[in-house]
XYZ file of C-alpha atoms in Angstrom:
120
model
C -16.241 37.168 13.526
C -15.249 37.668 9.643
C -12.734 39.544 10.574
C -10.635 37.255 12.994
C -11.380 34.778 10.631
C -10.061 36.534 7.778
C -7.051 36.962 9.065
C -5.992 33.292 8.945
C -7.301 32.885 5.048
C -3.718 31.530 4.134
C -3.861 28.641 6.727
C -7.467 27.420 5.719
C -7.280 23.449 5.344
C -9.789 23.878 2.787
C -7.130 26.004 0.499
C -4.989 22.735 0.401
C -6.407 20.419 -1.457
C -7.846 18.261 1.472
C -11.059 18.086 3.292
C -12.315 16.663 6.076
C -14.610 14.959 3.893
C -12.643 13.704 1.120
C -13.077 10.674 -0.246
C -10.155 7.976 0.524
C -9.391 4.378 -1.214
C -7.682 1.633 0.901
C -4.696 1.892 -0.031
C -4.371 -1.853 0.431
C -5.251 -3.844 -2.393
C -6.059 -7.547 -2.529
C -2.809 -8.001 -5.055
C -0.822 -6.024 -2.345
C -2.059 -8.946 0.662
C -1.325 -11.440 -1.349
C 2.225 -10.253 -2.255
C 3.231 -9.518 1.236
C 1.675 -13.111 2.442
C 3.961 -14.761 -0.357
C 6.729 -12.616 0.944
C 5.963 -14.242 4.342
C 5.474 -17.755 3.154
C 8.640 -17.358 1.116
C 10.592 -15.949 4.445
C 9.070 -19.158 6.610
C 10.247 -21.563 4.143
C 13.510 -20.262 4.275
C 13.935 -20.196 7.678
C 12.354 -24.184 7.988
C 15.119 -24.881 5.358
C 17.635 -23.109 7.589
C 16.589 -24.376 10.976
C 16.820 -28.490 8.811
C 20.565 -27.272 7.546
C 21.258 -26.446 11.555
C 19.721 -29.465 12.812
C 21.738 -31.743 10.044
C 24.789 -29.425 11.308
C 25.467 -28.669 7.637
C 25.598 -24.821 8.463
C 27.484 -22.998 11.275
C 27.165 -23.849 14.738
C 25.941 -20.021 15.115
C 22.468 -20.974 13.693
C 20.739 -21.384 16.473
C 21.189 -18.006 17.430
C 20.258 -16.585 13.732
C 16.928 -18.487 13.627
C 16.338 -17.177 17.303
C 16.423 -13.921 15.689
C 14.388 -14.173 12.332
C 11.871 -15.551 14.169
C 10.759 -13.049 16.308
C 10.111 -11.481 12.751
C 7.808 -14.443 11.618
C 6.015 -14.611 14.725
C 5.453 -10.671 14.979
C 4.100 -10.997 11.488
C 1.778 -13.786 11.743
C -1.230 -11.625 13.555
C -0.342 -8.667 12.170
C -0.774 -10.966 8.638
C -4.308 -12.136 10.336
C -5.647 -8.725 11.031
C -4.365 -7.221 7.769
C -6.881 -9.901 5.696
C -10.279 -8.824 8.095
C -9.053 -5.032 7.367
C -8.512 -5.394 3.632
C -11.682 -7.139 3.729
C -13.898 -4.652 5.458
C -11.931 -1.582 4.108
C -10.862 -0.243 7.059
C -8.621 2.034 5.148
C -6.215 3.240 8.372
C -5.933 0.191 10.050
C -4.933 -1.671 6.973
C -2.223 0.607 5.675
C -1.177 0.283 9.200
C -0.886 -3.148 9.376
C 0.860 -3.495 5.810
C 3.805 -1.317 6.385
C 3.734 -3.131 9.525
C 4.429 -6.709 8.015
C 6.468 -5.163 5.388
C 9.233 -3.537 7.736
C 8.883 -7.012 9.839
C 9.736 -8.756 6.204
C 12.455 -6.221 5.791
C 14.092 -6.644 9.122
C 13.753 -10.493 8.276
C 15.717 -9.969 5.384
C 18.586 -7.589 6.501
C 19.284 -10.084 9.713
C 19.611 -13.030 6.876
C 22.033 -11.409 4.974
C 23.701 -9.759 7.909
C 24.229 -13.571 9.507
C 25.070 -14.782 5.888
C 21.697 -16.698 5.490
C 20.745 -17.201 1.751
């Protein structure tokens, strides 16, 4: 047995640097939720602002079409937004990482589609 186990010494995941029983901090601080939810509440408040500006016909009769597409971002966001607080809460360490980058590339695809349809 020490010998067929000898020959994969190099491969060890011990010899890395990482453990199966390392020790891990979430990732996800409380500073970090509440910059992404401002993030959110900033991108919602510029879309209400936009979707007043369509109504009032002040902007391009293509609106209707741009706020149909940023707001599949705000409404993927909003649970994602709701189970990110109960992770960050109870540590769960995965899931909330998860969930972050989640909202984040949801807030990043809000933003590119704004600029891409002119929305400031």
């Amino acid at each position: 047995l020490a010998v067929s186990l000898g020959a994969c010494g190099t491969t060890s995941i011990f010899q890395g640097g990482s453990s199966l029983t390392a020790t891990v901090t979430n990732p996800v601080t409380p500073r970090m939720l509440y910059d992404v939810e401002n993030g959110l509440t900033v991108a919602v408040s510029g879309l209400l602002a936009y979707k007043r500006a369509c109504i009032a016909k002040v902007v391009p009769v293509s609106c209707r079409g741009v706020i149909a597409s940023l707001q599949v971002y705000t409404r993927k966001a909003k649970p994602i937004l709701v189970s990110l607080r109960t992770f960050v809460r109870t540590n769960d360490q995965v899931n909330a990482i998860t969930a972050y980058n989640s909202v984040r590339d949801l807030l990043a695809g809000f933003q590119s589609t704004a600029a891409a349809a002119g929305v400031q």
